[in-house]
Amino acid sequence: MEGQVDDGLFQELLDNPEAILLVFDGLDEFKDLGSCTANEAAQFGNSPNEEMPVSALFVKLLQGKLLPDVTVMTSCRPTALESVEISYFESTVEIMGFTEEKAHKYVNKYCQGDSHTAARIWEHLSGNLHLLSLCYIPVNCRIFCYFLKELIKPSPPDVGSVILPTRLTDVYQGALRLFVFTHHPEFRDKPFRGNESFSDSVEKTLSDLGSLARRGIAEGRLIFDKEEVAEMTNCGLLTQLPDIRLSPVEFKQRFSFIHLTLQEFLAAREISKMDPAELKIFITFNAEDPKWQLVIQFIAGLLHGQKTEAIESIVSCLHDSLLSKSASRPSRRKALLMMNCLYEYNDEVTVKRAASMLKQNRDFHGFIQLWKCNVTPVDCTAIVYFLKHIEPLNYVLELTINSLGDGGCKELTKLLKEGGPVKLVIPENKIADQGLIALVEAINTDSCKLKKLNLVLNTSITPEALAILCQSLREKSCKLTHLNLGGLQLTDYVLTQLCESLQHVNCSLTHLRLAIEEFWTDALILKLCETLKHPNCQLTSLVISGHKITNQGVYYFCEALECEHCKLTSLNLTSNRITAVALPNLYKAVKHPNCKLSTLHIISWNINNQSKKNIEDVLKAALSVRKQVPQELEPSSSFNEKNLKLAITHAVHF
């Protein structure tokens, strides 16, 4: 801490920790982030009077070993989350920033009554989802407005010839030029055109700033002394912070870059000048380090038009990450970063070659695994840019537990309309109605190849949007065979639409997973079971979890299994309201000549081991008579069991 703390005040803090709020802002910018571990903290005691590094103090506060009951609030970029023990925190909150509506409002306010310029800026941003998605970060919104306004102003209202940037690197390149042009004495009273070249003296200043920016990132420093920024302050890229008091009469001046992203861009500008071989090593060595990831992305953009070893290293890193057998989080995040790099590099020939090489690699089995990688709508633009070149390969896109939102779904529709994956896994992605409706529209195009869709736990989707999805199953162009709607709002209306679609001649659905709602009744189960009896219903696998399935519900399923039109070969029911009373009906159903089951799972706390053995014996006997071999439920999975296995699971209640 700077300065001295009064003993009385210090004791007051120790005596009343519950009244204290400690804020650690910008943890990802902390130079000793890697030391914020329990093992490091264990090297020090728990006395409030003991001196220890900030990293150890931080961990002990989170553990409650210092100032128990204190409230600790920490902010950091999502990329640094994997470096922090999330279990220490009671809750994790994402700052969403500007909504699209607020970004539009900001543009209008920034232009201060200049409706023509505001309209041109918004037309460009709203027409480019990549830039629009970046507007959720307020500083990006300001930089876009700052730069685009100056580009647009010189052109008359009826002229649309101004070429506006569409890549993040291009925007920052232009913004940097504008900052220098606005503040440096060399350009005073000269009109800004956006293509001015810098003199050798200005380039030297920017090079010095780039070296300082790189050193700051490497050392985890955002603040610099006056001596370090000598002769660099006239470019508009640095801001002076309040002086620090060294003594009653002595003060020290401090500076920082106007924003961390500008520091990262300046560092990238300098690093991109390295020898190609050295630059390749830099990218490969730092690709998994969160503090360098945006820098590397900027480097790729700055290398546009150049054919260097550095770009080859980006392609190699992408391939290595996607081919990794472990699919660890660092390798998945690296794959995402490399896709963003290729997008910024913006060279069709290179991305086509990268996709072609991946397709031809014998170790690539069609799985693009980007789950739990903090994928945002901005990232989806880069993902689509790369994957559209993988066509016509049949592949699986796994994006579980990310932040796609509606914007990300709208980007993915560009991929689906050109073929896209055969399987899309997007549980827990903050998708709402507009995102789902956009996906449905794309799924029903003739060119879309999607057969399997997993929407689990996107709880903001309303029943109205789910009904639209269910109705779309009746379209001849819809090719969905597998659908997982677990954890969604499956109301009576939604189930009605689903059942009507399952009975439609165009519906191709064969595998369905549901997690039923609390308000489901035996009558709704009956409605579903009646659908299973319909000649047009193609379902062969049904998984239903929830605790509203009763013995009466099991009876309805048994009736369906005995129907000649029921095609179920696999049934999985989870409910603790199912008891042994339901088993005689199951005995009868599985022995019925019309029953086609080869796999049955009943998960209930109320079925004992003896009942389990009895039903297993009946199932085995019935299958022996039918001489039926189980079908493989997931052709793309590693499961390939040749021996018949049937079971009723007794879920032990601990």
mmCIF file of C-alpha atoms in Angstrom, residues 279-642:
data_model
loop_
_atom_site.group_PDB
_atom_site.id
_atom_site.type_symbol
_atom_site.label_atom_id
_atom_site.label_comp_id
_atom_site.label_asym_id
_atom_site.label_seq_id
_atom_site.Cartn_x
_atom_site.Cartn_y
_atom_site.Cartn_z
ATOM 1 C CA LEU A 279 8.379 -14.021 -35.482
ATOM 2 C CA LYS A 280 7.353 -17.631 -36.108
ATOM 3 C CA ILE A 281 9.004 -18.629 -32.821
ATOM 4 C CA PHE A 282 7.306 -15.749 -31.001
ATOM 5 C CA ILE A 283 3.828 -16.769 -32.198
ATOM 6 C CA THR A 284 4.340 -20.466 -31.473
ATOM 7 C CA PHE A 285 5.812 -19.831 -28.030
ATOM 8 C CA ASN A 286 3.191 -17.303 -26.863
ATOM 9 C CA ALA A 287 -0.006 -18.589 -28.491
ATOM 10 C CA GLU A 288 -1.349 -20.079 -25.254
ATOM 11 C CA ASP A 289 -0.501 -17.056 -23.092
ATOM 12 C CA PRO A 290 -3.649 -14.878 -22.656
ATOM 13 C CA LYS A 291 -1.686 -11.628 -22.436
ATOM 14 C CA TRP A 292 -0.307 -12.082 -25.953
ATOM 15 C CA GLN A 293 -3.389 -13.400 -27.744
ATOM 16 C CA LEU A 294 -4.816 -10.102 -29.000
ATOM 17 C CA VAL A 295 -1.275 -9.014 -29.890
ATOM 18 C CA ILE A 296 -0.849 -12.125 -32.060
ATOM 19 C CA GLN A 297 -4.211 -11.479 -33.677
ATOM 20 C CA PHE A 298 -3.103 -7.924 -34.535
ATOM 21 C CA ILE A 299 0.207 -9.269 -35.873
ATOM 22 C CA ALA A 300 -1.678 -11.519 -38.297
ATOM 23 C CA GLY A 301 -3.676 -8.546 -39.545
ATOM 24 C CA LEU A 302 -0.563 -6.431 -39.965
ATOM 25 C CA LEU A 303 1.045 -9.192 -42.057
ATOM 26 C CA HIS A 304 -1.762 -9.042 -44.622
ATOM 27 C CA GLY A 305 -0.342 -9.353 -48.109
ATOM 28 C CA GLN A 306 2.933 -10.881 -46.931
ATOM 29 C CA LYS A 307 3.890 -14.540 -47.383
ATOM 30 C CA THR A 308 6.039 -15.319 -44.351
ATOM 31 C CA GLU A 309 6.974 -18.138 -42.026
ATOM 32 C CA ALA A 310 4.851 -16.438 -39.375
ATOM 33 C CA ILE A 311 1.658 -17.178 -41.302
ATOM 34 C CA GLU A 312 2.783 -20.769 -41.765
ATOM 35 C CA SER A 313 3.203 -21.010 -37.991
ATOM 36 C CA ILE A 314 -0.405 -19.829 -37.556
ATOM 37 C CA VAL A 315 -1.640 -22.543 -39.908
ATOM 38 C CA SER A 316 0.531 -25.155 -38.151
ATOM 39 C CA CYS A 317 -0.729 -24.100 -34.706
ATOM 40 C CA LEU A 318 -4.326 -24.351 -35.941
ATOM 41 C CA HIS A 319 -3.781 -27.853 -37.302
ATOM 42 C CA ASP A 320 -1.932 -29.030 -34.193
ATOM 43 C CA SER A 321 -4.724 -27.737 -31.958
ATOM 44 C CA LEU A 322 -7.570 -29.268 -33.959
ATOM 45 C CA LEU A 323 -5.722 -32.584 -34.261
ATOM 46 C CA SER A 324 -4.795 -32.759 -30.587
ATOM 47 C CA LYS A 325 -6.077 -35.990 -29.058
ATOM 48 C CA SER A 326 -6.436 -34.455 -25.609
ATOM 49 C CA ALA A 327 -8.619 -31.511 -26.779
ATOM 50 C CA SER A 328 -7.450 -29.635 -23.678
ATOM 51 C CA ARG A 329 -8.766 -26.161 -23.022
ATOM 52 C CA PRO A 330 -5.459 -24.462 -23.948
ATOM 53 C CA SER A 331 -5.360 -26.308 -27.280
ATOM 54 C CA ARG A 332 -9.014 -25.454 -27.992
ATOM 55 C CA ARG A 333 -8.430 -21.790 -27.179
ATOM 56 C CA LYS A 334 -5.343 -21.786 -29.387
ATOM 57 C CA ALA A 335 -7.395 -23.165 -32.279
ATOM 58 C CA LEU A 336 -9.901 -20.344 -31.794
ATOM 59 C CA LEU A 337 -7.115 -17.757 -31.702
ATOM 60 C CA MET A 338 -5.612 -19.083 -34.933
ATOM 61 C CA MET A 339 -8.997 -18.884 -36.674
ATOM 62 C CA ASN A 340 -9.217 -15.245 -35.590
ATOM 63 C CA CYS A 341 -5.675 -14.725 -36.913
ATOM 64 C CA LEU A 342 -6.596 -16.131 -40.313
ATOM 65 C CA TYR A 343 -9.643 -13.872 -40.389
ATOM 66 C CA GLU A 344 -7.498 -10.812 -39.659
ATOM 67 C CA TYR A 345 -4.858 -11.925 -42.179
ATOM 68 C CA ASN A 346 -7.688 -11.882 -44.736
ATOM 69 C CA ASP A 347 -6.235 -14.003 -47.529
ATOM 70 C CA GLU A 348 -8.579 -16.461 -49.266
ATOM 71 C CA VAL A 349 -5.762 -18.497 -50.791
ATOM 72 C CA THR A 350 -4.143 -19.106 -47.384
ATOM 73 C CA VAL A 351 -7.347 -20.059 -45.578
ATOM 74 C CA LYS A 352 -8.395 -22.402 -48.411
ATOM 75 C CA ARG A 353 -5.005 -24.111 -48.278
ATOM 76 C CA ALA A 354 -5.210 -24.414 -44.466
ATOM 77 C CA ALA A 355 -8.661 -26.004 -44.709
ATOM 78 C CA SER A 356 -7.586 -28.344 -47.514
ATOM 79 C CA MET A 357 -4.537 -29.539 -45.568
ATOM 80 C CA LEU A 358 -6.711 -30.236 -42.536
ATOM 81 C CA LYS A 359 -9.236 -32.239 -44.552
ATOM 82 C CA GLN A 360 -6.477 -34.375 -46.060
ATOM 83 C CA ASN A 361 -4.844 -35.141 -42.715
ATOM 84 C CA ARG A 362 -5.573 -38.751 -41.748
ATOM 85 C CA ASP A 363 -5.707 -37.796 -38.060
ATOM 86 C CA PHE A 364 -8.580 -35.364 -38.599
ATOM 87 C CA HIS A 365 -11.890 -37.093 -37.904
ATOM 88 C CA GLY A 366 -14.249 -34.187 -38.462
ATOM 89 C CA PHE A 367 -14.482 -32.864 -34.908
ATOM 90 C CA ILE A 368 -14.139 -29.083 -34.378
ATOM 91 C CA GLN A 369 -14.071 -28.835 -30.578
ATOM 92 C CA LEU A 370 -14.342 -25.296 -29.229
ATOM 93 C CA TRP A 371 -16.372 -25.945 -26.101
ATOM 94 C CA LYS A 372 -15.846 -23.778 -23.043
ATOM 95 C CA CYS A 373 -13.570 -21.345 -24.899
ATOM 96 C CA ASN A 374 -15.407 -18.055 -24.207
ATOM 97 C CA VAL A 375 -16.553 -18.004 -27.831
ATOM 98 C CA THR A 376 -18.405 -14.755 -28.602
ATOM 99 C CA PRO A 377 -20.275 -13.524 -31.694
ATOM 100 C CA VAL A 378 -17.009 -11.881 -32.829
ATOM 101 C CA ASP A 379 -15.271 -15.259 -32.747
ATOM 102 C CA CYS A 380 -18.125 -16.822 -34.724
ATOM 103 C CA THR A 381 -17.235 -14.602 -37.678
ATOM 104 C CA ALA A 382 -13.718 -16.081 -37.707
ATOM 105 C CA ILE A 383 -15.009 -19.631 -37.169
ATOM 106 C CA VAL A 384 -17.368 -19.303 -40.134
ATOM 107 C CA TYR A 385 -14.615 -17.752 -42.273
ATOM 108 C CA PHE A 386 -12.453 -20.847 -41.789
ATOM 109 C CA LEU A 387 -15.055 -23.618 -41.718
ATOM 110 C CA LYS A 388 -16.823 -22.544 -44.902
ATOM 111 C CA HIS A 389 -13.693 -23.731 -46.698
ATOM 112 C CA ILE A 390 -13.907 -27.235 -45.156
ATOM 113 C CA GLU A 391 -16.908 -28.070 -47.366
ATOM 114 C CA PRO A 392 -18.024 -30.603 -48.487
ATOM 115 C CA LEU A 393 -16.608 -32.554 -45.522
ATOM 116 C CA ASN A 394 -19.148 -33.825 -42.977
ATOM 117 C CA TYR A 395 -18.013 -32.485 -39.588
ATOM 118 C CA VAL A 396 -19.201 -31.849 -36.029
ATOM 119 C CA LEU A 397 -19.041 -28.361 -34.478
ATOM 120 C CA GLU A 398 -18.928 -28.488 -30.657
ATOM 121 C CA LEU A 399 -19.512 -25.111 -28.942
ATOM 122 C CA THR A 400 -20.880 -26.099 -25.517
ATOM 123 C CA ILE A 401 -20.792 -23.507 -22.685
ATOM 124 C CA ASN A 402 -19.818 -20.368 -24.553
ATOM 125 C CA SER A 403 -21.420 -16.979 -25.182
ATOM 126 C CA LEU A 404 -22.738 -17.210 -28.734
ATOM 127 C CA GLY A 405 -25.946 -15.341 -27.993
ATOM 128 C CA ASP A 406 -28.262 -14.380 -30.831
ATOM 129 C CA GLY A 407 -25.435 -12.599 -32.674
ATOM 130 C CA GLY A 408 -23.317 -15.741 -32.796
ATOM 131 C CA CYS A 409 -26.268 -17.775 -34.088
ATOM 132 C CA LYS A 410 -26.831 -15.258 -36.873
ATOM 133 C CA GLU A 411 -23.195 -15.650 -37.916
ATOM 134 C CA LEU A 412 -23.466 -19.454 -37.851
ATOM 135 C CA THR A 413 -26.421 -19.274 -40.240
ATOM 136 C CA LYS A 414 -23.970 -18.143 -42.944
ATOM 137 C CA LEU A 415 -22.195 -21.462 -42.459
ATOM 138 C CA LEU A 416 -25.381 -23.551 -42.355
ATOM 139 C CA LYS A 417 -26.738 -22.005 -45.549
ATOM 140 C CA GLU A 418 -23.614 -23.159 -47.392
ATOM 141 C CA GLY A 419 -23.788 -26.715 -46.040
ATOM 142 C CA GLY A 420 -22.199 -26.411 -42.614
ATOM 143 C CA PRO A 421 -21.752 -29.135 -39.984
ATOM 144 C CA VAL A 422 -23.867 -32.285 -39.815
ATOM 145 C CA LYS A 423 -23.924 -31.923 -36.029
ATOM 146 C CA LEU A 424 -24.126 -28.653 -34.055
ATOM 147 C CA VAL A 425 -23.709 -28.796 -30.265
ATOM 148 C CA ILE A 426 -24.529 -25.440 -28.613
ATOM 149 C CA PRO A 427 -25.789 -25.999 -25.020
ATOM 150 C CA GLU A 428 -25.547 -23.136 -22.488
ATOM 151 C CA ASN A 429 -24.815 -20.368 -24.969
ATOM 152 C CA LYS A 430 -27.207 -17.589 -23.882
ATOM 153 C CA ILE A 431 -29.258 -18.089 -27.025
ATOM 154 C CA ALA A 432 -32.679 -16.433 -27.077
ATOM 155 C CA ASP A 433 -35.560 -16.349 -29.548
ATOM 156 C CA GLN A 434 -33.960 -14.337 -32.336
ATOM 157 C CA GLY A 435 -30.930 -16.620 -32.394
ATOM 158 C CA LEU A 436 -33.030 -19.788 -32.568
ATOM 159 C CA ILE A 437 -35.338 -18.357 -35.236
ATOM 160 C CA ALA A 438 -32.295 -17.444 -37.342
ATOM 161 C CA LEU A 439 -30.986 -21.017 -36.975
ATOM 162 C CA VAL A 440 -34.372 -22.480 -37.940
ATOM 163 C CA GLU A 441 -34.446 -20.375 -41.102
ATOM 164 C CA ALA A 442 -30.981 -21.619 -42.060
ATOM 165 C CA ILE A 443 -31.744 -25.249 -41.184
ATOM 166 C CA ASN A 444 -34.684 -25.212 -43.594
ATOM 167 C CA THR A 445 -32.616 -24.196 -46.606
ATOM 168 C CA ASP A 446 -32.036 -26.909 -49.194
ATOM 169 C CA SER A 447 -28.247 -26.593 -48.940
ATOM 170 C CA CYS A 448 -28.057 -27.062 -45.136
ATOM 171 C CA LYS A 449 -26.658 -30.479 -44.109
ATOM 172 C CA LEU A 450 -27.406 -30.278 -40.369
ATOM 173 C CA LYS A 451 -28.812 -33.528 -38.973
ATOM 174 C CA LYS A 452 -28.102 -33.251 -35.256
ATOM 175 C CA LEU A 453 -28.849 -30.254 -33.029
ATOM 176 C CA ASN A 454 -28.248 -29.896 -29.278
ATOM 177 C CA LEU A 455 -29.832 -26.824 -27.598
ATOM 178 C CA VAL A 456 -29.653 -27.902 -23.940
ATOM 179 C CA LEU A 457 -30.001 -25.222 -21.226
ATOM 180 C CA ASN A 458 -30.432 -22.179 -23.449
ATOM 181 C CA THR A 459 -33.073 -21.131 -20.973
ATOM 182 C CA SER A 460 -33.852 -17.729 -22.528
ATOM 183 C CA ILE A 461 -35.582 -19.409 -25.475
ATOM 184 C CA THR A 462 -39.332 -18.985 -25.035
ATOM 185 C CA PRO A 463 -42.004 -21.598 -25.811
ATOM 186 C CA GLU A 464 -43.080 -19.505 -28.823
ATOM 187 C CA ALA A 465 -39.652 -19.849 -30.453
ATOM 188 C CA LEU A 466 -39.442 -23.547 -29.551
ATOM 189 C CA ALA A 467 -42.801 -24.060 -31.236
ATOM 190 C CA ILE A 468 -41.370 -22.505 -34.414
ATOM 191 C CA LEU A 469 -38.488 -24.990 -34.245
ATOM 192 C CA CYS A 470 -40.913 -27.897 -33.783
ATOM 193 C CA GLN A 471 -43.091 -26.727 -36.677
ATOM 194 C CA SER A 472 -40.036 -26.517 -38.923
ATOM 195 C CA LEU A 473 -39.563 -30.279 -38.591
ATOM 196 C CA ARG A 474 -42.450 -30.642 -41.032
ATOM 197 C CA GLU A 475 -40.548 -28.894 -43.805
ATOM 198 C CA LYS A 476 -39.294 -31.174 -46.551
ATOM 199 C CA SER A 477 -35.951 -29.340 -46.574
ATOM 200 C CA CYS A 478 -35.362 -29.983 -42.845
ATOM 201 C CA LYS A 479 -32.909 -32.862 -42.429
ATOM 202 C CA LEU A 480 -32.776 -33.046 -38.606
ATOM 203 C CA THR A 481 -32.664 -36.597 -37.278
ATOM 204 C CA HIS A 482 -31.361 -35.906 -33.746
ATOM 205 C CA LEU A 483 -32.724 -33.182 -31.433
ATOM 206 C CA ASN A 484 -31.839 -32.475 -27.796
ATOM 207 C CA LEU A 485 -34.155 -30.021 -25.992
ATOM 208 C CA GLY A 486 -33.085 -30.734 -22.417
ATOM 209 C CA GLY A 487 -33.630 -27.944 -19.892
ATOM 210 C CA LEU A 488 -35.834 -25.835 -22.197
ATOM 211 C CA GLN A 489 -39.379 -24.526 -21.684
ATOM 212 C CA LEU A 490 -41.319 -27.520 -22.997
ATOM 213 C CA THR A 491 -44.895 -26.388 -22.374
ATOM 214 C CA ASP A 492 -48.099 -28.139 -23.430
ATOM 215 C CA TYR A 493 -48.155 -25.958 -26.556
ATOM 216 C CA VAL A 494 -44.566 -26.852 -27.469
ATOM 217 C CA LEU A 495 -45.200 -30.580 -26.953
ATOM 218 C CA THR A 496 -48.345 -30.371 -29.072
ATOM 219 C CA GLN A 497 -46.392 -28.820 -31.934
ATOM 220 C CA LEU A 498 -43.635 -31.401 -31.501
ATOM 221 C CA CYS A 499 -46.069 -34.318 -31.571
ATOM 222 C CA GLU A 500 -47.835 -32.956 -34.648
ATOM 223 C CA SER A 501 -44.479 -32.686 -36.412
ATOM 224 C CA LEU A 502 -43.449 -36.220 -35.407
ATOM 225 C CA GLN A 503 -46.623 -37.448 -37.099
ATOM 226 C CA HIS A 504 -45.915 -35.500 -40.286
ATOM 227 C CA VAL A 505 -44.771 -37.373 -43.342
ATOM 228 C CA ASN A 506 -41.806 -35.019 -43.865
ATOM 229 C CA CYS A 507 -40.397 -35.330 -40.339
ATOM 230 C CA SER A 508 -37.081 -37.246 -40.257
ATOM 231 C CA LEU A 509 -36.463 -37.149 -36.488
ATOM 232 C CA THR A 510 -35.224 -40.494 -35.123
ATOM 233 C CA HIS A 511 -33.519 -39.492 -31.862
ATOM 234 C CA LEU A 512 -35.094 -37.183 -29.275
ATOM 235 C CA ARG A 513 -33.954 -36.093 -25.801
ATOM 236 C CA LEU A 514 -36.222 -34.141 -23.452
ATOM 237 C CA ALA A 515 -36.082 -32.936 -19.867
ATOM 238 C CA ILE A 516 -39.713 -32.544 -18.899
ATOM 239 C CA GLU A 517 -41.031 -29.562 -16.972
ATOM 240 C CA GLU A 518 -42.542 -29.621 -13.482
ATOM 241 C CA PHE A 519 -46.024 -28.961 -14.866
ATOM 242 C CA TRP A 520 -46.019 -32.054 -17.080
ATOM 243 C CA THR A 521 -48.822 -34.484 -16.303
ATOM 244 C CA ASP A 522 -49.676 -38.065 -17.219
ATOM 245 C CA ALA A 523 -51.940 -36.563 -19.895
ATOM 246 C CA LEU A 524 -48.939 -34.968 -21.627
ATOM 247 C CA ILE A 525 -47.018 -38.246 -21.417
ATOM 248 C CA LEU A 526 -50.030 -39.923 -23.007
ATOM 249 C CA LYS A 527 -49.982 -37.397 -25.855
ATOM 250 C CA LEU A 528 -46.328 -38.235 -26.556
ATOM 251 C CA CYS A 529 -46.947 -41.987 -26.350
ATOM 252 C CA GLU A 530 -49.895 -41.746 -28.740
ATOM 253 C CA THR A 531 -47.519 -40.071 -31.183
ATOM 254 C CA LEU A 532 -45.115 -43.026 -30.910
ATOM 255 C CA LYS A 533 -47.927 -45.222 -32.262
ATOM 256 C CA HIS A 534 -48.408 -43.099 -35.375
ATOM 257 C CA PRO A 535 -47.263 -44.747 -38.638
ATOM 258 C CA ASN A 536 -45.298 -41.638 -39.681
ATOM 259 C CA CYS A 537 -43.375 -41.293 -36.400
ATOM 260 C CA GLN A 538 -39.757 -42.297 -37.096
ATOM 261 C CA LEU A 539 -38.387 -42.125 -33.522
ATOM 262 C CA THR A 540 -36.084 -45.025 -32.676
ATOM 263 C CA SER A 541 -34.430 -43.499 -29.583
ATOM 264 C CA LEU A 542 -36.123 -41.514 -26.829
ATOM 265 C CA VAL A 543 -34.519 -40.137 -23.659
ATOM 266 C CA ILE A 544 -36.706 -38.373 -21.104
ATOM 267 C CA SER A 545 -35.426 -37.131 -17.747
ATOM 268 C CA GLY A 546 -37.482 -35.481 -15.027
ATOM 269 C CA HIS A 547 -39.406 -36.515 -11.986
ATOM 270 C CA LYS A 548 -42.920 -36.250 -13.386
ATOM 271 C CA ILE A 549 -42.979 -39.686 -15.033
ATOM 272 C CA THR A 550 -45.186 -41.909 -12.905
ATOM 273 C CA ASN A 551 -46.083 -45.604 -13.058
ATOM 274 C CA GLN A 552 -49.096 -44.531 -15.136
ATOM 275 C CA GLY A 553 -46.709 -42.823 -17.551
ATOM 276 C CA VAL A 554 -44.686 -46.041 -17.822
ATOM 277 C CA TYR A 555 -47.927 -47.875 -18.627
ATOM 278 C CA TYR A 556 -48.529 -45.473 -21.536
ATOM 279 C CA PHE A 557 -45.021 -46.174 -22.845
ATOM 280 C CA CYS A 558 -45.642 -49.916 -22.549
ATOM 281 C CA GLU A 559 -48.800 -49.566 -24.631
ATOM 282 C CA ALA A 560 -46.815 -47.706 -27.267
ATOM 283 C CA LEU A 561 -44.089 -50.387 -27.322
ATOM 284 C CA GLU A 562 -46.731 -53.014 -28.100
ATOM 285 C CA CYS A 563 -47.987 -51.067 -31.110
ATOM 286 C CA GLU A 564 -46.874 -52.341 -34.506
ATOM 287 C CA HIS A 565 -46.069 -48.810 -35.701
ATOM 288 C CA CYS A 566 -43.805 -47.916 -32.754
ATOM 289 C CA LYS A 567 -40.199 -47.992 -33.938
ATOM 290 C CA LEU A 568 -38.376 -47.401 -30.610
ATOM 291 C CA THR A 569 -35.250 -49.514 -30.184
ATOM 292 C CA SER A 570 -33.892 -47.487 -27.273
ATOM 293 C CA LEU A 571 -35.812 -45.996 -24.336
ATOM 294 C CA ASN A 572 -34.317 -44.123 -21.367
ATOM 295 C CA LEU A 573 -36.594 -42.853 -18.586
ATOM 296 C CA THR A 574 -35.385 -41.067 -15.455
ATOM 297 C CA SER A 575 -37.822 -40.471 -12.591
ATOM 298 C CA ASN A 576 -37.851 -41.344 -8.901
ATOM 299 C CA ARG A 577 -41.631 -41.730 -9.101
ATOM 300 C CA ILE A 578 -41.294 -44.983 -11.024
ATOM 301 C CA THR A 579 -41.579 -47.984 -8.709
ATOM 302 C CA ALA A 580 -41.588 -51.770 -9.006
ATOM 303 C CA VAL A 581 -45.353 -51.590 -9.551
ATOM 304 C CA ALA A 582 -44.626 -50.590 -13.156
ATOM 305 C CA LEU A 583 -42.409 -53.607 -13.851
ATOM 306 C CA PRO A 584 -45.137 -56.166 -14.741
ATOM 307 C CA ASN A 585 -46.280 -53.855 -17.537
ATOM 308 C CA LEU A 586 -42.682 -53.648 -18.763
ATOM 309 C CA TYR A 587 -42.364 -57.464 -18.630
ATOM 310 C CA LYS A 588 -45.446 -57.752 -20.816
ATOM 311 C CA ALA A 589 -44.394 -55.009 -23.232
ATOM 312 C CA VAL A 590 -40.851 -56.215 -23.946
ATOM 313 C CA LYS A 591 -42.116 -59.761 -24.602
ATOM 314 C CA HIS A 592 -44.708 -58.502 -27.060
ATOM 315 C CA PRO A 593 -43.922 -59.481 -30.672
ATOM 316 C CA ASN A 594 -44.324 -55.854 -31.831
ATOM 317 C CA CYS A 595 -41.757 -54.517 -29.326
ATOM 318 C CA LYS A 596 -38.495 -53.585 -31.006
ATOM 319 C CA LEU A 597 -36.496 -52.451 -27.945
ATOM 320 C CA SER A 598 -32.853 -53.421 -27.772
ATOM 321 C CA THR A 599 -31.862 -50.961 -25.024
ATOM 322 C CA LEU A 600 -33.860 -49.961 -21.967
ATOM 323 C CA HIS A 601 -32.722 -47.760 -19.102
ATOM 324 C CA ILE A 602 -35.012 -46.978 -16.199
ATOM 325 C CA ILE A 603 -33.316 -44.785 -13.605
ATOM 326 C CA SER A 604 -35.228 -44.627 -10.325
ATOM 327 C CA TRP A 605 -34.393 -44.702 -6.646
ATOM 328 C CA ASN A 606 -37.409 -46.944 -6.059
ATOM 329 C CA ILE A 607 -36.404 -50.049 -8.011
ATOM 330 C CA ASN A 608 -34.269 -52.503 -6.069
ATOM 331 C CA ASN A 609 -31.591 -54.838 -7.330
ATOM 332 C CA GLN A 610 -33.826 -57.910 -7.444
ATOM 333 C CA SER A 611 -36.390 -56.105 -9.587
ATOM 334 C CA LYS A 612 -33.564 -54.942 -11.804
ATOM 335 C CA LYS A 613 -32.358 -58.531 -12.282
ATOM 336 C CA ASN A 614 -35.865 -59.758 -13.056
ATOM 337 C CA ILE A 615 -36.455 -57.254 -15.828
ATOM 338 C CA GLU A 616 -32.970 -57.875 -17.256
ATOM 339 C CA ASP A 617 -33.768 -61.576 -17.477
ATOM 340 C CA VAL A 618 -37.050 -60.878 -19.223
ATOM 341 C CA LEU A 619 -35.379 -58.508 -21.687
ATOM 342 C CA LYS A 620 -32.628 -60.965 -22.502
ATOM 343 C CA ALA A 621 -35.146 -63.748 -23.038
ATOM 344 C CA ALA A 622 -37.270 -61.557 -25.295
ATOM 345 C CA LEU A 623 -34.279 -60.503 -27.333
ATOM 346 C CA SER A 624 -33.092 -64.053 -27.615
ATOM 347 C CA VAL A 625 -36.409 -64.894 -29.187
ATOM 348 C CA ARG A 626 -36.284 -61.918 -31.535
ATOM 349 C CA LYS A 627 -32.551 -62.442 -32.228
ATOM 350 C CA GLN A 628 -32.252 -58.683 -32.491
ATOM 351 C CA VAL A 629 -28.927 -56.848 -32.627
ATOM 352 C CA PRO A 630 -28.800 -53.345 -31.144
ATOM 353 C CA GLN A 631 -28.316 -50.413 -33.481
ATOM 354 C CA GLU A 632 -25.442 -48.002 -32.989
ATOM 355 C CA LEU A 633 -26.982 -44.781 -31.701
ATOM 356 C CA GLU A 634 -24.150 -42.391 -32.559
ATOM 357 C CA PRO A 635 -22.258 -43.395 -35.694
ATOM 358 C CA SER A 636 -19.699 -40.667 -35.070
ATOM 359 C CA SER A 637 -18.917 -41.727 -31.512
ATOM 360 C CA SER A 638 -16.366 -44.255 -30.321
ATOM 361 C CA PHE A 639 -19.067 -46.617 -28.981
ATOM 362 C CA ASN A 640 -19.172 -49.774 -31.063
ATOM 363 C CA GLU A 641 -20.229 -52.599 -28.763
ATOM 364 C CA LYS A 642 -20.989 -55.855 -30.498
#
